[in-house]
mmCIF file of C-alpha atoms in Angstrom:
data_model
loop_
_atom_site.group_PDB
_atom_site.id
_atom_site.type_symbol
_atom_site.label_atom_id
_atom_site.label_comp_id
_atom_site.label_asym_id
_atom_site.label_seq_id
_atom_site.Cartn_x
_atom_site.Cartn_y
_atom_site.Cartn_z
ATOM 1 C CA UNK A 299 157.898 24.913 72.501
ATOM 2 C CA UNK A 300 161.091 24.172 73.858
ATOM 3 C CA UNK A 301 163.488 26.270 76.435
ATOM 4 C CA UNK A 302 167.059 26.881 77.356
ATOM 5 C CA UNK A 303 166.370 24.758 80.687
ATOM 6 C CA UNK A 304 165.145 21.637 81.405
ATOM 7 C CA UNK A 305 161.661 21.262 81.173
ATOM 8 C CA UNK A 306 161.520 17.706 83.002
ATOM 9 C CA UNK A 307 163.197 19.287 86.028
ATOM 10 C CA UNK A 308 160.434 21.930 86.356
ATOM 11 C CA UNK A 309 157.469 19.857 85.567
ATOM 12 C CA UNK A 310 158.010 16.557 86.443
ATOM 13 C CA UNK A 311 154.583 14.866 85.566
ATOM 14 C CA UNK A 312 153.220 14.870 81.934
ATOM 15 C CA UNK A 313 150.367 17.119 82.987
ATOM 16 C CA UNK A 314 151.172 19.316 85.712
ATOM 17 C CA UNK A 315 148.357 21.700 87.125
ATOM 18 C CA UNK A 316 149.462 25.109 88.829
ATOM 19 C CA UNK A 317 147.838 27.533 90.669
ATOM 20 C CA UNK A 318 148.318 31.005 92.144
ATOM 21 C CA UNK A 319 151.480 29.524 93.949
ATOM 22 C CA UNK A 320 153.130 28.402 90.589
ATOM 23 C CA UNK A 321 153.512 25.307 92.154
ATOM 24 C CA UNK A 322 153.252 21.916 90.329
ATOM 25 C CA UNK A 323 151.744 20.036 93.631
ATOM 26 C CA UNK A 324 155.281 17.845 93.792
ATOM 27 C CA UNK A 325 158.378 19.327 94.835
ATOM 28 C CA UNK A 326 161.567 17.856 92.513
ATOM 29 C CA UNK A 327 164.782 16.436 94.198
ATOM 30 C CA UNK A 328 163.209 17.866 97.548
ATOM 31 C CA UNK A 329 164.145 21.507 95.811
ATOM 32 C CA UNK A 330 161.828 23.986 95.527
ATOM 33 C CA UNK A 331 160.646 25.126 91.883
ATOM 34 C CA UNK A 332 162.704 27.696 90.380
ATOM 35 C CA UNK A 333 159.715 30.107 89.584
ATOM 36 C CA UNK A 334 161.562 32.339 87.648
ATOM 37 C CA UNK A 335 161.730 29.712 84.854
ATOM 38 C CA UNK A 336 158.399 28.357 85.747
ATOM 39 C CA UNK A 337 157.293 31.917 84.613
ATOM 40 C CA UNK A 338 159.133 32.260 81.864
ATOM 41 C CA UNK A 339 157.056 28.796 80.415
ATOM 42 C CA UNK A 340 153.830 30.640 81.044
ATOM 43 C CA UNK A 341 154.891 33.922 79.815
ATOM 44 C CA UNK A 342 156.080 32.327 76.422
ATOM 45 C CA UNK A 343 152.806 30.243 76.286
ATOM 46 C CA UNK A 344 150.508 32.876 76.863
ATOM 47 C CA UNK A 345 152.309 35.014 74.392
ATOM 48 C CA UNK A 346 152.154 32.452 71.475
ATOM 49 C CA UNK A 347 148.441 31.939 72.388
ATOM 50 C CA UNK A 348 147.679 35.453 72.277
ATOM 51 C CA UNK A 349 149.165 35.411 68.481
ATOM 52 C CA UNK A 350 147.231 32.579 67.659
ATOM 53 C CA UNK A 351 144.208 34.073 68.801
ATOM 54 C CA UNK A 352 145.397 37.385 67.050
ATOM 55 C CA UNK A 353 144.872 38.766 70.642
ATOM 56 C CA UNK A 354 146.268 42.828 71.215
ATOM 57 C CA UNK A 355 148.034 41.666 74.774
ATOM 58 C CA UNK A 356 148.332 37.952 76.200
ATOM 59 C CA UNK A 357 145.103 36.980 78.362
ATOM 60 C CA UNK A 358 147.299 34.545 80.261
ATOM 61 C CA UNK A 359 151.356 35.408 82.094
ATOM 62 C CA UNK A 360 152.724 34.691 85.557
ATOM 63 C CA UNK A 361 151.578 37.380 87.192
ATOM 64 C CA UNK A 362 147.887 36.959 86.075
ATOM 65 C CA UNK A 363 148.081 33.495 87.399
ATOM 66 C CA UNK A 364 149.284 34.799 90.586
ATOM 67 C CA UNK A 365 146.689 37.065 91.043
ATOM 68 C CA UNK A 366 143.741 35.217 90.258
ATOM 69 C CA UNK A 367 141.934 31.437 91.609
ATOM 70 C CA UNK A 368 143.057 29.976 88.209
ATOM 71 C CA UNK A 369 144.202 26.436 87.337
ATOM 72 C CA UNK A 370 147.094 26.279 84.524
ATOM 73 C CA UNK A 371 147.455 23.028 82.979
ATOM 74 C CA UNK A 372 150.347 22.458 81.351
ATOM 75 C CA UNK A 373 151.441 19.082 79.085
ATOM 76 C CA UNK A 374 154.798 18.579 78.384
ATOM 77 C CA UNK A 375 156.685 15.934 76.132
ATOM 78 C CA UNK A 376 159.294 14.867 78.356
ATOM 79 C CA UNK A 377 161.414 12.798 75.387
ATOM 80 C CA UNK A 378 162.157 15.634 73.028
ATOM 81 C CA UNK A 379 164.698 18.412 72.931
ATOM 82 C CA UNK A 380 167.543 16.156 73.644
ATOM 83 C CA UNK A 381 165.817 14.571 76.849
ATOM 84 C CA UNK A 382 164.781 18.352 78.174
ATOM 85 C CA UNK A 383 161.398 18.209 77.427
ATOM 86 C CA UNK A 384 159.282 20.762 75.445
ATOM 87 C CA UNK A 385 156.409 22.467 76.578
ATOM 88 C CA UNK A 386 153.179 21.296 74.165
ATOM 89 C CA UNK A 387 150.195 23.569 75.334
ATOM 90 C CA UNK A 388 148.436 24.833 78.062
ATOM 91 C CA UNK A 389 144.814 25.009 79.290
ATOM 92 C CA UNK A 390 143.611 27.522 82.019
ATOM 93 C CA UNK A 391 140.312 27.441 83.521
ATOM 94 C CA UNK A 392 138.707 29.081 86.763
ATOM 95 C CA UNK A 393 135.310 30.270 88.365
ATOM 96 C CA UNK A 394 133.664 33.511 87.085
ATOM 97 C CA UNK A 395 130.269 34.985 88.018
ATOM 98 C CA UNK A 396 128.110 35.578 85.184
ATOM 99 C CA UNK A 397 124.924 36.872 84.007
ATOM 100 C CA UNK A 398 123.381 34.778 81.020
ATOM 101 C CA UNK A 399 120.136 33.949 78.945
ATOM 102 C CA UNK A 400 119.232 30.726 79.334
ATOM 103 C CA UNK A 401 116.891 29.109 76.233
ATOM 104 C CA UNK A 402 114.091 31.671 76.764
ATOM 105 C CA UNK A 403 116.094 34.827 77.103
ATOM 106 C CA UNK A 404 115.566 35.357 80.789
ATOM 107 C CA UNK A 405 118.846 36.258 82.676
ATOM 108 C CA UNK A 406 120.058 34.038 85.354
ATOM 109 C CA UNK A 407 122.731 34.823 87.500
ATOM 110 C CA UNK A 408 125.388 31.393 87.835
ATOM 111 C CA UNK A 409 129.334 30.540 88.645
ATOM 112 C CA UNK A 410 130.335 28.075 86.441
ATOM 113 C CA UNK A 411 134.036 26.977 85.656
ATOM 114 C CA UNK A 412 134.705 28.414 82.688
ATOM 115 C CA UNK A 413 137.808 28.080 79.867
ATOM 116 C CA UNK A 414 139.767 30.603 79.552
ATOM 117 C CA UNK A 415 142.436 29.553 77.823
ATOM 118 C CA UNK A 416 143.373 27.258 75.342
ATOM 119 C CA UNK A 417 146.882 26.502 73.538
ATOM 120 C CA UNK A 418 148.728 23.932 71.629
ATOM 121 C CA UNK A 419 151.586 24.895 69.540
ATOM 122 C CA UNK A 420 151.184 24.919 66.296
ATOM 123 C CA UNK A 421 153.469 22.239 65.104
ATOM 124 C CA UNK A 422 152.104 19.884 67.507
ATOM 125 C CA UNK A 423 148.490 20.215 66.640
ATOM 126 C CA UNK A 424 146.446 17.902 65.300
ATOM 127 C CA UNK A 425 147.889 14.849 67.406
ATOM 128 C CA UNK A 426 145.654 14.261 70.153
ATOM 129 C CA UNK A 427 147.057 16.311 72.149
ATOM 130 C CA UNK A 428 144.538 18.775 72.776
ATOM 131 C CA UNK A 429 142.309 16.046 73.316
ATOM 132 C CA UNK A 430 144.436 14.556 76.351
ATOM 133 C CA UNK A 431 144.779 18.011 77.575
ATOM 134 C CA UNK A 432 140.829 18.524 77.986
ATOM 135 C CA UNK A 433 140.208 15.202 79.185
ATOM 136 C CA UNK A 434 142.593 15.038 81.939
ATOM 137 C CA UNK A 435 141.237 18.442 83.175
ATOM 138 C CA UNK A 436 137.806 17.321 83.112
ATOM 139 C CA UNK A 437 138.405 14.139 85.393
ATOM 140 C CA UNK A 438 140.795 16.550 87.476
ATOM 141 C CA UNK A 439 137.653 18.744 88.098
ATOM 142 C CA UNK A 440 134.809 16.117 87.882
ATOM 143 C CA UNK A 441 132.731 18.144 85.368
ATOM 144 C CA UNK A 442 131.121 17.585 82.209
ATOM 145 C CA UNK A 443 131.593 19.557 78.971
ATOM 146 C CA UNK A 444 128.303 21.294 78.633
ATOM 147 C CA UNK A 445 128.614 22.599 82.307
ATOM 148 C CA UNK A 446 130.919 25.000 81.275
ATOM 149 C CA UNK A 447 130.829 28.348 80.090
ATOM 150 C CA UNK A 448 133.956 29.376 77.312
ATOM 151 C CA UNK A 449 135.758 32.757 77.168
ATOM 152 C CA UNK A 450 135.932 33.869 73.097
ATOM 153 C CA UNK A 451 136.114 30.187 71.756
ATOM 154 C CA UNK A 452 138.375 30.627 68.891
ATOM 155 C CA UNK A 453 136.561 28.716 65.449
ATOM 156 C CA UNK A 454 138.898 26.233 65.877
ATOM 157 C CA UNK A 455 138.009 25.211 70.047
ATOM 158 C CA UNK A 456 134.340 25.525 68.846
ATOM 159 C CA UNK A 457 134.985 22.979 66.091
ATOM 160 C CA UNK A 458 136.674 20.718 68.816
ATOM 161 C CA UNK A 459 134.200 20.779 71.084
ATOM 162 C CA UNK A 460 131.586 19.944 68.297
ATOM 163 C CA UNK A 461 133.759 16.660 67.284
ATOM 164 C CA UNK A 462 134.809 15.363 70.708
ATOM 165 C CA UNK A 463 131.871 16.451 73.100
ATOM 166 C CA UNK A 464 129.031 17.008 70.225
ATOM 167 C CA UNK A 465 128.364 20.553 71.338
ATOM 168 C CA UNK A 466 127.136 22.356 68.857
ATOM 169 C CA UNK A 467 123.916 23.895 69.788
ATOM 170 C CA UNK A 468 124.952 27.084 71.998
ATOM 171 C CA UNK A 469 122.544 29.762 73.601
ATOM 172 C CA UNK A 470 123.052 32.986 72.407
ATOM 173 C CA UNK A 471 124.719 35.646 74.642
ATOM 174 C CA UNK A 472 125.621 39.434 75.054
ATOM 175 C CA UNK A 473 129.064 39.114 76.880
ATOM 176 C CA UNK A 474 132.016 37.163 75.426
ATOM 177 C CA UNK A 475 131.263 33.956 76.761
ATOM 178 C CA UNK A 476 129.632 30.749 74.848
ATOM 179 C CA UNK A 477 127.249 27.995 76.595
ATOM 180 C CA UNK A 478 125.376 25.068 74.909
ATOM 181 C CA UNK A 479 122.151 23.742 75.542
ATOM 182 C CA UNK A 480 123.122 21.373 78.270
ATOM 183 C CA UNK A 481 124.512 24.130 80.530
ATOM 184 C CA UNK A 482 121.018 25.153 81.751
ATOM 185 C CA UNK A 483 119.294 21.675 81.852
ATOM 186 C CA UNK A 484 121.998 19.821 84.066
ATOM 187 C CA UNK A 485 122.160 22.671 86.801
ATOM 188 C CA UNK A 486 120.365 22.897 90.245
ATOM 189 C CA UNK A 487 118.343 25.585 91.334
ATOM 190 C CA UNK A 488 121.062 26.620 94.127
ATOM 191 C CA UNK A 489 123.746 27.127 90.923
ATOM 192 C CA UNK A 490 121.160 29.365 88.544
ATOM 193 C CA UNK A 491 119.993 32.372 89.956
ATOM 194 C CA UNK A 492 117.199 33.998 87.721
ATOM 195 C CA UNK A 493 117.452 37.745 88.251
ATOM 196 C CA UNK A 494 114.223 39.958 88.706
ATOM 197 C CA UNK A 495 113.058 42.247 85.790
ATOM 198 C CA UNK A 496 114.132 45.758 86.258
ATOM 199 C CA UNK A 497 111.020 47.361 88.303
ATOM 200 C CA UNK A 498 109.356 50.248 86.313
ATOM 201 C CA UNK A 499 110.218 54.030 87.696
ATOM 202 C CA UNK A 500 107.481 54.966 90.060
ATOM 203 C CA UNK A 501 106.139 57.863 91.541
ATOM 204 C CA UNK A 502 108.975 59.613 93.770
ATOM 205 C CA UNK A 503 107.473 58.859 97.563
ATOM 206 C CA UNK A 504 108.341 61.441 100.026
ATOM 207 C CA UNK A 505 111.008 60.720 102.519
ATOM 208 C CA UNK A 506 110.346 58.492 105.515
ATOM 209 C CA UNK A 507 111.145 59.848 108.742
ATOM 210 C CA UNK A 508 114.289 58.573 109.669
ATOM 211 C CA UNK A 509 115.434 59.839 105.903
ATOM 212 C CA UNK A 510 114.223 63.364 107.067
ATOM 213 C CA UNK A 511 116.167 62.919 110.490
ATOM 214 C CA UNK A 512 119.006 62.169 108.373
ATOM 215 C CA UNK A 513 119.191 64.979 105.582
ATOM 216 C CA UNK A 514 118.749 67.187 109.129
ATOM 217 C CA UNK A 515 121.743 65.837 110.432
ATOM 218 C CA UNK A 516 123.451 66.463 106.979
ATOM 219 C CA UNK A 517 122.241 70.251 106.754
ATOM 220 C CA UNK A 518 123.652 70.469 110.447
ATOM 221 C CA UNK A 519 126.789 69.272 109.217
ATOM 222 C CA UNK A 520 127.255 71.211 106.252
ATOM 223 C CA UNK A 521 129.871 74.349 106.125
ATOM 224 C CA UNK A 522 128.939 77.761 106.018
ATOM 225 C CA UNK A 523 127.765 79.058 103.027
ATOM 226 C CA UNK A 524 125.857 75.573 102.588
ATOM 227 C CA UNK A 525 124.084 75.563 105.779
ATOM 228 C CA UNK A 526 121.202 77.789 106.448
ATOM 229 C CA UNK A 527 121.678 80.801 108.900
ATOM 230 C CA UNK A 528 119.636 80.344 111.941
ATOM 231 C CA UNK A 529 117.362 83.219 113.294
ATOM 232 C CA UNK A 530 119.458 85.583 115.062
ATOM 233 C CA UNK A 531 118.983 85.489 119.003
ATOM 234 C CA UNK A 532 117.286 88.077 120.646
ATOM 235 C CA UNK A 533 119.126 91.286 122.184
ATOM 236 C CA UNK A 534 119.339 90.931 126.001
ATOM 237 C CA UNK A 535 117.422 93.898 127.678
ATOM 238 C CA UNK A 536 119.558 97.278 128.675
ATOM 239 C CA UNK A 537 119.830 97.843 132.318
ATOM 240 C CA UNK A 538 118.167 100.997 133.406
ATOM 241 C CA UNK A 539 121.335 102.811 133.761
ATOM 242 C CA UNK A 540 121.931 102.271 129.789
ATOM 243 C CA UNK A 541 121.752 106.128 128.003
ATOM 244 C CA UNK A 542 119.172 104.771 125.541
ATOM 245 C CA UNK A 543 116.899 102.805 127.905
ATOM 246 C CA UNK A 544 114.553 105.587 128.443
ATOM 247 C CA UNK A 545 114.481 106.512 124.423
ATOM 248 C CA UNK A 546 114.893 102.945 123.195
ATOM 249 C CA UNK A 547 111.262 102.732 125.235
ATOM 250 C CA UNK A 548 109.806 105.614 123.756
ATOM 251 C CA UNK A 549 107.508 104.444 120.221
ATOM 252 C CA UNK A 550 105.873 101.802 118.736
ATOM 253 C CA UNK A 551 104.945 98.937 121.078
ATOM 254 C CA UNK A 552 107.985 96.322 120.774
ATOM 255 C CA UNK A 553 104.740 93.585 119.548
ATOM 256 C CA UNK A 554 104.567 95.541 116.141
ATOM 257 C CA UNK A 555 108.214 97.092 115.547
ATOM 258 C CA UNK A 556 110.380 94.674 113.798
ATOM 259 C CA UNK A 557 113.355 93.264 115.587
ATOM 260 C CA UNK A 558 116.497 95.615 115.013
ATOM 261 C CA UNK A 559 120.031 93.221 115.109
ATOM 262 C CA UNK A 560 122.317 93.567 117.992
ATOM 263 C CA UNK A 561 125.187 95.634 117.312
ATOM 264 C CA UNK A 562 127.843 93.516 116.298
ATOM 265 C CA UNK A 563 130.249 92.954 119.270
ATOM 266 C CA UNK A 564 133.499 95.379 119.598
ATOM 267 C CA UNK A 565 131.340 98.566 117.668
ATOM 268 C CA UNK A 566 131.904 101.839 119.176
ATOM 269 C CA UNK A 567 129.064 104.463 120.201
ATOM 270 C CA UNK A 568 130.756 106.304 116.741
ATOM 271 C CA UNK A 569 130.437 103.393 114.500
ATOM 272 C CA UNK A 570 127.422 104.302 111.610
ATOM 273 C CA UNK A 571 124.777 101.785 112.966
ATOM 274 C CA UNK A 572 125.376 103.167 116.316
ATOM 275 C CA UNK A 573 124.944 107.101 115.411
ATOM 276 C CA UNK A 574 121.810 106.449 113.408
ATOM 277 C CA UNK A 575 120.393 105.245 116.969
ATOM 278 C CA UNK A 576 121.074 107.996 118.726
ATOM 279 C CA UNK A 577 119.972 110.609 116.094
ATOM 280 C CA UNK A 578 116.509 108.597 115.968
ATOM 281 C CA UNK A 579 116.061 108.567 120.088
ATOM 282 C CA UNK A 580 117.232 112.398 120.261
ATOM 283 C CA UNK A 581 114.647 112.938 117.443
ATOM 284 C CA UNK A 582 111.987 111.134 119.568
ATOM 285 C CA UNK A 583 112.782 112.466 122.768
ATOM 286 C CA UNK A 584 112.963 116.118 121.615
ATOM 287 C CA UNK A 585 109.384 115.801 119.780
ATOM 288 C CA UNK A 586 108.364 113.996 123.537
ATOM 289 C CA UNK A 587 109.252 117.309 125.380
ATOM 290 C CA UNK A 588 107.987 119.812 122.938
ATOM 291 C CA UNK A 589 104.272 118.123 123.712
ATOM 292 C CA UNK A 590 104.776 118.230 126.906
ATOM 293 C CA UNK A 591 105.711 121.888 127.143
ATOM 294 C CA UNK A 592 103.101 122.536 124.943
ATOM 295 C CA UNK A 593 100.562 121.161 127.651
ATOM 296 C CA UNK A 594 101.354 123.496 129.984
ATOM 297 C CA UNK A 595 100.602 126.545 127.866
#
């Protein structure tokens, strides 16, 4: 894939690795990289993979690159395009937690690098490029084939990886990604993680005590309506000089009469709740007298 610029100027080794910087690791003519061209090669790359993969939307840009712990690796072939350089293929690989089945279908939790993706144009396939491309990334991250997991091989990666590195044997797994036999025999027990089973639904245990302190707090906390009303405070006793002290006392013993509310605060001696007193006390005290006049006959 060739561009408008010079590709030699931007990438001066044959295999240049970037990272989140979009920096080639060497700085040309003591400049520094023009990354607005730089992105244009990965945009364009990760397009024209995403076509070949007959992808909706490129997995691979600039701005993905910059926002992620990826490594791009990019080969070049500095001779052609009039001494510019064109842009061969790319190869872009990084760390992912996943959850896989090893051999006998229990899931084990592990980080492994992983390819993610994989690109050599079209015209310049089949000419060992690809080849170069893997191998140099390989030494570059000192790890073997089959300890790697791969995003959505295409058929074609798959059959490269079954002619150069003779995997062919891969586990079976529910996300996207594809591992071979090797992956779980050549890793330690400190990079697989088996997960525990899902434990069974039990019967519901009531709450501990600091979970009871807790929901307290939370009732205490909630706004009215949500909280519950707490039991209205007792009415302060009248002073003696009060008008209904001496009929208030007159009845049943205080012990056995339910509480009556407070007046609310601000009523008036002509407010409903407060007439319906009186009339009851002048009933009482009335029926008080007549007995008492009635004792003296």
């Amino acid at each position: 894939m060739d561009f408008p610029f010079d590709i030699n100027a931007l990438f001066p080794e044959r295999i240049s690795v970037l990272d989140q910087n979009l920096a080639t690791g060497r700085k040309s003519s003591g400049r520094p990289d023009p990354q607005a061209q730089i992105a244009t090669v990965i945009d364009e790359l990760g397009k024209a993979s995403a076509k070949a993969q007959k992808l909706p939307a490129p997995i691979t840009s600039a701005a993905k690159l910059q926002s992620n712990r990826h490594h791009f690796y990019l080969l070049k072939e500095g001779e052609s395009n009039g001494g510019r350089g064109v842009a061969v293929g790319f190869l872009k690989v990084g760390y992912k937690k996943l959850f896989l089945l090893d051999q006998r279908g229990a899931h084990v939790e592990t980080e492994p690098l992983c390819v993610l993706d994989f690109y050599i144009t079209e015209n310049l396939q089949r000419h060992g490029y690809g080849l170069e491309l893997f191998s140099y990334m390989l030494q570059h991250k000192r790890v073997e084939p089959e300890q790697m997991a791969y995003d959505r091989p295409s058929p074609k990666f798959l059959s490269f990886l079954g002619k150069h590195f003779e995997l062919k044997n891969s586990v079976p797994q529910v996300n996207n990604f594809v591992v071979f036999d090797g992956f779980f025999r050549n890793k330690s027990a400190g990079q697989l993680r088996k997960v525990p089973p899902k434990k069974p639904e039990g019967e519901i245990k009531p709450y501990s005590l600091s979970e009871r302190e807790a929901i307290r707090e939370e009732q205490r906390a909630l706004p009215w309506p949500f909280v519950r009303p707490a039991a209205p405070p007792l009415s302060p006793p009248l002073a003696p000089s009060s008008q209904f002290s001496r009929s208030l006392s007159v009845g049943s013993s205080p012990s056995h009469a339910p509480l009556r509310p407070a007046p609310a605060s601000g009523a008036h001696p002509g407010h409903p709740q407060n007439s319906h007193v009186i009339e009851n006390c002048r009933a009482k005290r009335t029926s008080s007298l007549n007995r008492s006049r009635l004792s003296f006959h």
